[in-house]
Coordinates of C-alpha atoms and ligand atoms in Angstrom, one line a residue:
Chain A
M6 CA -5.6 -8.3 -24.1
I7 CA -2.0 -8.9 -23.1
S8 CA -0.3 -11.4 -20.9
L9 CA 2.7 -10.3 -18.8
V10 CA 5.5 -12.5 -17.8
L11 CA 7.2 -11.3 -14.6
L12 CA 10.7 -12.7 -14.0
S13 CA 11.2 -13.4 -10.4
S14 CA 13.5 -16.4 -10.2
G15 CA 16.8 -14.5 -9.7
S16 CA 18.9 -15.6 -6.8
G17 CA 20.2 -12.2 -5.9
S18 CA 23.8 -13.5 -5.6
R19 CA 25.2 -10.0 -6.2
M20 CA 23.1 -8.7 -3.3
E21 CA 25.2 -10.4 -0.6
N22 CA 21.9 -11.6 1.0
S23 CA 20.4 -15.0 1.2
V24 CA 17.0 -13.7 0.3
P25 CA 16.6 -12.9 -3.4
K26 CA 16.5 -9.1 -3.9
Q27 CA 12.9 -9.1 -5.3
Y28 CA 11.7 -10.2 -1.8
L29 CA 13.7 -7.6 0.2
S30 CA 11.8 -4.6 1.4
L31 CA 11.9 -1.2 -0.3
G32 CA 9.6 1.7 0.8
G33 CA 8.2 -0.6 3.5
K34 CA 7.0 -3.5 1.2
P35 CA 8.6 -6.3 -0.8
I36 CA 10.2 -5.1 -4.0
I37 CA 8.1 -7.5 -6.1
I38 CA 4.9 -6.0 -4.7
H39 CA 5.6 -2.6 -6.2
T40 CA 5.2 -4.0 -9.7
L41 CA 2.4 -6.4 -8.9
E42 CA 0.2 -3.7 -7.2
R43 CA 0.5 -1.6 -10.3
L44 CA -0.1 -4.4 -12.7
A45 CA -3.4 -5.1 -10.9
K46 CA -4.5 -1.7 -12.1
V47 CA -3.5 -2.0 -15.8
K48 CA -6.7 -2.8 -17.7
E49 CA -4.9 -4.0 -20.8
I50 CA -3.1 -6.8 -19.0
S51 CA -5.4 -9.7 -18.3
E52 CA -3.0 -12.1 -16.7
V53 CA 0.4 -12.1 -15.0
V54 CA 2.6 -15.1 -15.2
I55 CA 5.2 -15.1 -12.5
C56 CA 8.3 -17.2 -13.0
C57 CA 9.9 -18.0 -9.7
T58 CA 11.7 -20.8 -7.8
E59 CA 9.4 -23.4 -6.2
E60 CA 10.6 -22.4 -2.8
Y61 CA 9.0 -18.9 -3.2
M62 CA 5.7 -19.9 -4.7
E63 CA 3.8 -19.9 -1.4
H64 CA 5.4 -16.7 -0.3
I65 CA 4.4 -14.9 -3.5
A66 CA 0.8 -16.2 -3.2
R67 CA 0.6 -14.9 0.3
L68 CA 2.0 -11.5 -0.6
I69 CA -0.5 -11.2 -3.4
K70 CA -3.4 -12.2 -1.2
N71 CA -2.4 -9.4 1.3
H72 CA -1.5 -6.6 -1.2
C73 CA -3.5 -7.1 -4.4
P74 CA -5.9 -10.0 -4.2
Q75 CA -7.7 -8.9 -7.4
L76 CA -4.6 -9.7 -9.5
N77 CA -5.2 -12.6 -12.0
Y78 CA -1.9 -14.5 -11.9
K79 CA -0.2 -17.9 -12.4
L80 CA 3.0 -19.2 -10.9
V81 CA 5.4 -21.0 -13.1
K82 CA 8.6 -22.6 -12.2
G83 CA 11.6 -20.6 -13.4
G84 CA 14.5 -22.3 -15.3
K85 CA 18.2 -22.5 -14.6
T86 CA 18.8 -19.3 -16.7
R87 CA 16.9 -16.2 -17.3
Q88 CA 16.3 -17.3 -20.8
E89 CA 14.8 -20.6 -19.7
S90 CA 12.5 -18.8 -17.2
T91 CA 11.2 -16.4 -19.8
W92 CA 10.6 -19.4 -22.1
N93 CA 8.7 -21.3 -19.4
G94 CA 6.6 -18.2 -18.8
I95 CA 5.6 -17.4 -22.4
Q96 CA 4.6 -21.0 -23.0
V97 CA 1.6 -20.7 -20.7
C98 CA 0.5 -17.2 -21.8
E99 CA -3.1 -17.1 -23.1
N100 CA -2.9 -14.0 -25.2
G101 CA -1.3 -13.3 -28.6
S102 CA 0.6 -10.3 -27.2
V103 CA 3.0 -10.7 -24.3
M104 CA 4.9 -8.3 -22.2
I105 CA 8.0 -9.2 -20.2
H106 CA 9.1 -7.4 -17.0
E107 CA 11.4 -8.3 -14.1
A108 CA 10.5 -8.1 -10.4
A109 CA 13.8 -6.3 -9.6
R110 CA 12.6 -3.2 -11.5
P111 CA 10.1 -1.8 -9.0
F112 CA 9.9 1.8 -10.3
V113 CA 8.1 1.1 -13.5
K114 CA 5.0 3.3 -13.6
I115 CA 1.4 2.3 -14.5
N116 CA 1.5 4.6 -17.5
E117 CA 4.6 2.9 -18.8
F118 CA 2.8 -0.4 -18.9
E119 CA -0.2 1.4 -20.5
R120 CA 1.9 3.2 -23.1
L121 CA 3.6 -0.1 -24.1
A122 CA 0.2 -1.8 -24.3
L123 CA -1.3 0.9 -26.5
E124 CA 1.8 1.1 -28.7
E125 CA 0.8 0.3 -32.3
S126 CA 4.0 -1.7 -33.1
E127 CA 3.4 -5.2 -31.8
N128 CA 7.0 -5.4 -30.7
A129 CA 8.4 -2.6 -28.5
I130 CA 10.8 -2.1 -25.7
Y131 CA 11.9 0.7 -23.4
G132 CA 15.3 2.1 -23.7
V133 CA 17.3 5.1 -22.5
E134 CA 20.5 6.7 -23.8
I135 CA 23.8 5.8 -22.4
P136 CA 25.3 8.7 -20.5
F137 CA 28.8 7.1 -20.3
T138 CA 31.3 5.6 -22.8
V139 CA 31.3 1.9 -23.5
L140 CA 34.3 0.3 -25.1
K141 CA 34.8 -3.2 -26.5
G142 CA 37.7 -5.0 -25.0
N143 CA 39.0 -7.6 -22.7
G144 CA 42.0 -6.5 -20.7
Q145 CA 42.8 -4.1 -23.4
I146 CA 40.8 -1.9 -25.8
D147 CA 39.8 -3.7 -29.0
E148 CA 37.3 -1.2 -30.4
T149 CA 35.6 2.1 -29.6
L150 CA 31.9 2.3 -29.8
D151 CA 29.8 5.3 -30.6
R152 CA 27.5 5.8 -27.6
E153 CA 25.1 7.8 -29.9
E154 CA 24.3 4.4 -31.6
L155 CA 23.9 2.5 -28.3
V156 CA 20.8 2.0 -26.2
N157 CA 20.5 1.0 -22.6
V158 CA 17.8 -1.7 -22.8
Q159 CA 15.1 -1.6 -20.2
L160 CA 12.0 -3.6 -19.4
P161 CA 9.0 -3.9 -19.8
Q162 CA 9.0 -5.1 -23.4
K163 CA 6.3 -6.3 -25.6
F164 CA 6.2 -8.9 -28.4
N165 CA 4.1 -11.0 -30.6
R166 CA 3.8 -14.1 -28.5
D167 CA 3.9 -16.8 -31.2
K168 CA 7.0 -15.2 -32.9
L169 CA 8.7 -14.8 -29.6
L170 CA 8.0 -18.4 -28.6
D171 CA 9.4 -19.5 -32.0
A172 CA 12.5 -17.4 -31.5
F173 CA 13.0 -19.1 -28.1
E174 CA 12.6 -22.5 -29.6
Q175 CA 15.2 -21.7 -32.3
A176 CA 17.6 -20.4 -29.7
H177 CA 17.1 -23.5 -27.7
A178 CA 17.7 -25.7 -30.7
N179 CA 20.8 -23.8 -31.6
N180 CA 22.0 -23.7 -28.0
K181 CA 22.3 -19.9 -28.2
K182 CA 22.4 -17.9 -25.1
F183 CA 21.0 -14.3 -24.7
T184 CA 21.0 -12.1 -21.6
E185 CA 17.9 -10.3 -22.7
D186 CA 14.8 -11.1 -24.8
A187 CA 14.7 -8.2 -27.3
S188 CA 18.2 -9.3 -28.6
L189 CA 17.0 -12.9 -28.8
F190 CA 13.9 -11.9 -30.7
F191 CA 15.9 -9.6 -33.1
E192 CA 18.3 -12.5 -33.8
Y193 CA 15.5 -14.6 -35.3
Y194 CA 13.1 -11.9 -36.6
P195 CA 15.4 -9.2 -37.8
N196 CA 12.8 -7.9 -40.2
D197 CA 10.1 -7.4 -37.6
A198 CA 10.5 -3.9 -36.3
V199 CA 11.0 -3.6 -32.6
K200 CA 10.2 -0.1 -31.6
I201 CA 12.2 1.7 -28.9
L202 CA 10.2 3.8 -26.6
E203 CA 11.9 6.3 -24.4
G204 CA 12.2 5.1 -20.9
T205 CA 13.1 6.9 -17.7
V206 CA 16.3 6.6 -15.8
H207 CA 14.3 5.9 -12.6
N208 CA 13.2 2.6 -14.0
M209 CA 16.5 1.0 -12.7
K210 CA 17.1 -2.6 -11.8
I211 CA 17.9 -3.4 -8.2
T212 CA 21.1 -5.4 -8.5
Y213 CA 23.7 -4.4 -5.9
P214 CA 23.2 -3.5 -2.2
I215 CA 23.8 0.1 -3.0
D216 CA 20.8 0.1 -5.3
L217 CA 18.5 -0.4 -2.3
V218 CA 19.9 2.8 -0.8
I219 CA 19.4 4.7 -4.1
G220 CA 16.1 3.0 -4.5
E221 CA 14.6 4.3 -1.3
T222 CA 15.3 7.8 -2.6
I223 CA 13.8 7.1 -6.0
Y224 CA 10.7 5.7 -4.2
R225 CA 10.3 8.7 -2.0
E226 CA 11.1 11.4 -4.5
Y227 CA 9.8 9.9 -7.8
V228 CA 7.1 7.4 -6.8
L229 CA 5.6 9.3 -3.9
G230 CA 6.3 12.7 -5.2
S231 CA 8.3 15.5 -3.8
E232 CA 5.8 16.7 -1.3
T233 CA 6.3 13.5 0.9
N234 CA 9.6 13.2 2.7
Chain B
M236 CA -20.2 8.4 -3.0
T237 CA -18.3 8.7 0.3
T238 CA -18.7 6.2 3.0
A239 CA -17.3 7.0 6.5
I240 CA -16.8 4.5 9.3
V241 CA -16.8 5.9 12.8
T242 CA -15.8 3.6 15.7
G243 CA -16.8 4.5 19.2
A244 CA -19.8 6.4 17.9
S245 CA -22.2 5.5 20.8
R246 CA -20.9 8.2 23.1
G247 CA -18.5 11.0 23.6
I248 CA -16.1 12.2 20.9
G249 CA -17.1 9.4 18.5
R250 CA -20.8 10.4 18.7
A251 CA -20.0 14.1 18.2
A252 CA -17.7 13.2 15.3
A253 CA -20.5 11.2 13.6
I254 CA -22.8 14.1 13.9
E255 CA -20.2 16.4 12.4
M256 CA -19.6 14.0 9.5
S257 CA -23.4 13.9 8.8
N258 CA -23.3 17.7 8.3
N259 CA -20.5 17.4 5.7
P260 CA -22.1 17.4 2.2
E261 CA -19.3 15.2 0.9
V262 CA -20.4 12.3 3.1
D263 CA -23.2 10.0 1.9
N264 CA -23.1 7.0 4.2
I265 CA -22.0 6.7 7.8
V266 CA -21.4 3.4 9.6
L267 CA -21.3 3.6 13.4
I268 CA -19.6 1.0 15.4
A269 CA -19.7 0.3 19.2
R270 CA -21.1 -2.2 21.6
D271 CA -24.1 -0.4 22.9
E272 CA -27.0 -0.8 20.4
V273 CA -29.4 1.6 22.2
K274 CA -26.8 4.4 22.3
L275 CA -25.9 3.8 18.7
S276 CA -29.5 4.2 17.7
E277 CA -29.6 7.4 19.8
T278 CA -26.6 8.6 17.7
I279 CA -28.4 7.8 14.5
G280 CA -31.3 10.0 15.7
L281 CA -28.9 12.9 16.2
L282 CA -27.4 12.7 12.7
N283 CA -28.4 15.0 9.8
P284 CA -31.1 12.8 8.1
R285 CA -29.5 13.5 4.7
V286 CA -27.0 10.7 5.2
R287 CA -27.7 7.0 5.1
A288 CA -26.6 5.6 8.5
R289 CA -26.1 2.1 9.7
A290 CA -25.1 0.9 13.2
I291 CA -23.0 -2.2 13.8
V292 CA -22.7 -3.7 17.2
Y293 CA -19.2 -5.0 17.7
D294 CA -16.9 -5.5 20.6
F295 CA -13.3 -4.6 20.0
S296 CA -12.1 -6.9 22.7
S297 CA -11.7 -9.4 19.9
Q298 CA -10.5 -8.8 16.4
E299 CA -11.6 -12.0 14.7
G300 CA -14.8 -10.6 13.3
I301 CA -13.3 -7.4 11.8
P302 CA -12.5 -8.7 8.3
S303 CA -16.0 -10.0 7.7
M304 CA -17.6 -6.8 9.2
V305 CA -15.5 -4.6 7.0
K306 CA -16.3 -6.7 4.0
E307 CA -20.0 -6.5 4.7
I308 CA -19.7 -2.7 4.9
Y309 CA -17.9 -2.6 1.5
D310 CA -20.5 -4.9 0.0
E311 CA -23.4 -2.8 1.2
F312 CA -22.0 0.6 0.3
G313 CA -19.7 -0.1 -2.6
S314 CA -16.7 1.7 -1.1
I315 CA -14.9 2.6 2.1
D316 CA -13.5 6.1 1.9
W317 CA -13.0 7.4 5.5
L318 CA -12.1 5.6 8.6
L319 CA -12.3 7.3 12.0
N320 CA -10.8 5.2 14.7
I321 CA -12.2 6.8 17.8
A322 CA -13.2 3.9 20.1
G323 CA -11.1 3.8 23.2
Y324 CA -10.9 2.3 26.6
T325 CA -9.0 3.0 29.9
D326 CA -8.5 1.1 33.1
P327 CA -6.2 3.4 35.1
K328 CA -4.1 1.6 37.7
S329 CA -0.7 1.9 39.3
L330 CA 2.0 -0.5 38.0
L331 CA 1.6 -2.8 41.0
D332 CA -2.1 -3.0 40.5
T333 CA -1.9 -3.5 36.8
T334 CA -2.5 -7.0 35.6
L335 CA -1.5 -8.2 32.2
D336 CA -5.2 -8.9 31.5
S337 CA -6.0 -5.3 32.0
M338 CA -3.1 -4.2 29.9
E339 CA -4.2 -6.7 27.2
I340 CA -7.8 -5.5 27.0
T341 CA -6.6 -1.9 26.7
Y342 CA -4.2 -2.8 23.9
K343 CA -6.9 -4.9 22.2
I344 CA -9.4 -2.1 22.0
N345 CA -7.0 0.9 21.6
V346 CA -4.3 -0.7 19.4
F347 CA -5.0 -4.1 17.9
S348 CA -8.5 -3.3 16.8
L349 CA -7.4 0.0 15.3
V350 CA -4.7 -1.8 13.4
E351 CA -7.1 -4.5 12.2
M352 CA -9.8 -2.1 11.2
T353 CA -7.2 0.0 9.3
K354 CA -5.7 -3.1 7.6
E355 CA -9.1 -4.4 6.4
C356 CA -10.3 -0.9 5.3
V357 CA -7.0 -0.2 3.4
K358 CA -7.6 -3.3 1.3
Y359 CA -10.6 -1.5 -0.2
M360 CA -9.2 2.1 0.1
K361 CA -6.4 1.2 -2.3
Q362 CA -9.0 1.2 -5.0
N363 CA -10.0 4.8 -4.3
E364 CA -8.5 8.0 -5.7
Q365 CA -8.2 9.3 -2.2
S366 CA -9.1 8.0 1.2
K367 CA -8.6 9.3 4.8
I368 CA -8.0 7.7 8.1
L369 CA -8.2 9.6 11.4
N370 CA -6.8 8.1 14.6
V371 CA -7.7 9.5 18.0
A372 CA -4.6 9.1 20.2
S373 CA -4.3 11.3 23.3
T374 CA -2.0 13.8 25.0
A375 CA -1.5 11.0 27.5
G376 CA 0.5 9.3 24.8
M377 CA 3.1 12.1 25.0
T378 CA 2.8 13.3 28.6
P379 CA 1.7 10.4 30.7
R380 CA 0.7 10.6 34.3
P381 CA 1.4 8.1 37.1
G382 CA -1.3 5.4 37.1
W383 CA -2.0 5.6 33.4
L384 CA 0.5 2.9 32.4
S385 CA -1.6 0.8 30.0
Y386 CA -3.7 3.7 28.6
A387 CA -0.8 6.1 28.0
S388 CA 1.4 3.5 26.4
S389 CA -1.4 2.3 24.1
K390 CA -1.9 5.9 23.0
S391 CA 1.8 6.3 22.3
A392 CA 1.4 3.3 20.1
V393 CA -1.4 5.0 18.2
I394 CA 0.8 8.1 17.6
S395 CA 3.6 5.9 16.3
I396 CA 1.3 3.7 14.2
S397 CA -0.2 6.8 12.6
E398 CA 3.2 8.2 11.7
T399 CA 4.3 4.9 10.1
L400 CA 1.1 4.5 8.1
A401 CA 1.0 8.0 6.9
Q402 CA 4.3 7.3 5.1
E403 CA 3.5 3.7 4.1
L404 CA 0.1 4.5 2.6
S405 CA 0.9 7.7 0.9
E406 CA 1.5 5.9 -2.4
Y407 CA -2.2 5.0 -2.4
N408 CA -3.2 8.6 -1.6
I409 CA -4.5 7.5 1.8
L410 CA -4.0 10.3 4.2
V411 CA -3.5 9.3 7.8
Y412 CA -4.3 12.0 10.4
C413 CA -3.6 11.7 14.1
I414 CA -5.1 13.9 16.8
S415 CA -4.3 13.9 20.5
P416 CA -7.0 15.5 22.5
G417 CA -6.4 16.9 25.9
R418 CA -9.0 16.3 28.6
A419 CA -12.5 16.3 27.2
A420 CA -15.8 15.8 29.1
T421 CA -16.7 12.2 28.4
D422 CA -17.2 9.0 30.4
L423 CA -13.6 7.9 29.7
R424 CA -12.3 11.1 31.2
K425 CA -14.5 10.6 34.3
K426 CA -12.6 7.3 34.8
L427 CA -9.2 9.1 34.5
A428 CA -10.2 12.1 36.7
P429 CA -13.3 11.4 38.7
E430 CA -13.1 14.6 40.7
E431 CA -13.0 17.0 37.8
D432 CA -15.9 19.3 36.9
P433 CA -16.8 18.3 33.3
T434 CA -18.3 21.7 32.6
T435 CA -15.0 23.4 32.9
I436 CA -13.1 21.4 30.3
M437 CA -13.2 20.8 26.5
Q438 CA -16.4 19.3 25.2
P439 CA -16.6 16.4 22.7
A440 CA -18.2 18.7 20.1
H441 CA -15.0 20.9 20.2
V442 CA -12.9 17.9 19.3
A443 CA -15.4 16.8 16.7
K444 CA -15.2 20.3 15.0
V445 CA -11.4 19.8 14.6
I446 CA -12.0 16.3 13.2
G447 CA -14.6 17.7 10.8
N448 CA -12.3 20.4 9.5
L449 CA -9.4 17.9 9.0
M450 CA -11.6 15.5 7.1
R451 CA -12.8 18.3 4.8
M452 CA -9.3 19.2 3.7
S453 CA -7.5 17.3 1.0
E454 CA -4.1 18.8 1.3
H455 CA -1.3 16.6 2.3
C456 CA 0.3 18.9 4.9
L457 CA -1.2 17.8 8.2
D458 CA -1.2 14.0 7.7
G459 CA 1.3 11.9 9.6
Q460 CA 1.6 14.5 12.4
N461 CA 0.4 14.2 15.9
M462 CA -1.9 17.2 16.4
V463 CA -2.8 18.3 19.9
V464 CA -6.3 19.5 20.4
R465 CA -6.6 21.2 23.8
K466 CA -8.6 23.9 25.5
Q467 CA -6.4 26.4 27.2
V468 CA -7.1 26.7 30.9
K469 CA -8.4 30.2 31.7
Ligands
NAP3 N1 -12.1 12.3 26.9 C1 -10.8 12.6 26.9 O1 -10.4 13.4 27.7 C2 -9.9 12.1 25.8 C3 -8.7 12.7 25.7 C4 -7.8 12.1 24.7 C5 -8.2 11.1 24.0 N2 -9.4 10.5 24.1 C6 -9.8 9.4 23.2 O2 -11.0 9.7 22.6 C7 -11.6 8.5 22.1 C8 -13.1 8.6 22.5 O3 -13.2 8.5 23.8 P1 -14.2 9.4 24.7 O4 -13.5 10.3 25.5 O5 -15.3 9.9 23.8 O6 -14.8 8.3 25.6 P2 -16.2 7.6 25.8 O7 -17.3 8.6 25.8 O8 -16.1 6.7 27.0 O9 -16.4 6.8 24.4 C9 -15.6 5.6 24.2 C10 -16.2 5.0 22.9 O10 -15.5 3.8 22.6 C11 -16.4 2.7 22.5 N3 -15.8 1.5 23.0 C12 -15.2 1.3 24.2 N4 -14.9 0.0 24.4 C13 -15.3 -0.6 23.3 C14 -15.3 -2.0 22.8 N5 -14.8 -3.0 23.6 N6 -15.8 -2.3 21.6 C15 -16.3 -1.3 20.8 N7 -16.3 0.0 21.2 C16 -15.9 0.3 22.4 C17 -17.5 3.1 23.4 O11 -18.7 2.4 22.9 P3 -19.5 1.3 23.7 O12 -19.3 1.5 25.2 O13 -20.9 1.4 23.3 O14 -18.9 0.0 23.2 C18 -17.7 4.6 23.1 O15 -18.4 4.8 22.0 C19 -10.9 7.4 22.8 O16 -10.0 6.8 21.9 C20 -10.1 8.1 23.9 O17 -8.9 7.4 24.3 C21 -10.3 11.0 25.0

């Protein structure tokens, strides 16, 4: 069995909205609910640990009661950074295997959770190729990068829980900051293979206001299928 | 196992629809809801005996009891697959004679109970591979007549609600159908047009046939559209 940590403590500052993006509506229901409803149907996941600000705990509990009351979940206070929030979440996970996902990625499919759960490698992430060029630089070009060697990292991801926890503790002790968990894990466990499964471009993160507009189309065409319009 | 709930099954279109459902080999259980216990038992007597039928006496002038009623149905039959919202009420009056009380009772039966029944059933339907909801609106919801203020506007609401929910629930493969019958020979029609000869107009069984056909289909192409069911005047 697997525990899943769902990151939902983002403030949505890039969204130009006082309500964090994961609570805004998409396809007629809150963004966070898209993921939670699907998680409630994934047999391999026995608990969902939701990291959120205290202010939204009651709100989330009410949404779950309305939309997917069968979900087994815990609410955990998020930290000041994404890294702290994930750390808080994995500390309370009951299972030896843990997945991480974020509430702002509502287009993840049930079979993507299932495929990750059934993946033999105990550490695995989703990734997609980068269709544009990325350069290293700051005001001027310092270095070119070969995009064939680069991966656009997605969630969900899966790790050995004890090792991931240890990696977080080391990062904390060294005061090292990471924007994403696979990079943090790799830093401290470079010899533990982290498999990259091919993700889909639809599994985007809602970040900017324009993403909500694009997201409605993805929901209609990709989630509901082309026969609904 | 398919369990179908039919509201307004004690008379008229609801009764005819329940009979129609009982003749559909896909349906195993039928739950009939209305206020009149005697008439509900009469309906059960008219059903094809192959189905398991259960009558529930409930008054849709209040919604408080709906969640526990629906839960009981789920607990007894193990699933809720089809919901036919057919119960309806009318109290035709001109604007100046319309009281908010009359408006409220019309909306409670025709709109609020329909929404609450739908909401409670959807909680269970989300677990199914496919489910179906059929709402009976009315041509009055599109082409109202003077004096039908509360009824016609409540039926407009039913049309709009059906269109919204067809989209909102499609992710769960819950098909929402909406039919708008024209005049049909029932007690309700007598209230709207007391002078009319009921033998000359559409019969409840005609409407029930259309409902029966819709519920048999599993294509997605007619959900979310308001479908008029009307007998052409000769
Ligand atoms: N007949 C028409 O010309 C026509 C046209 C368009 C649409 N419709 C619609 O068709 C549907 C069925 O109506 P009908 O014509 O068959 O009329 P009906 O013969 O008068 O039947 C109405 C049904 O609704 C039930 N009902 C009414 N008030 C209720 C309440 N407070 N709680 C629970 N159930 C209640 C009645 O049961 P109890 O009295 O036993 O409670 C009865 O079973 C209605 O939604 C109506 O608006 C009818």
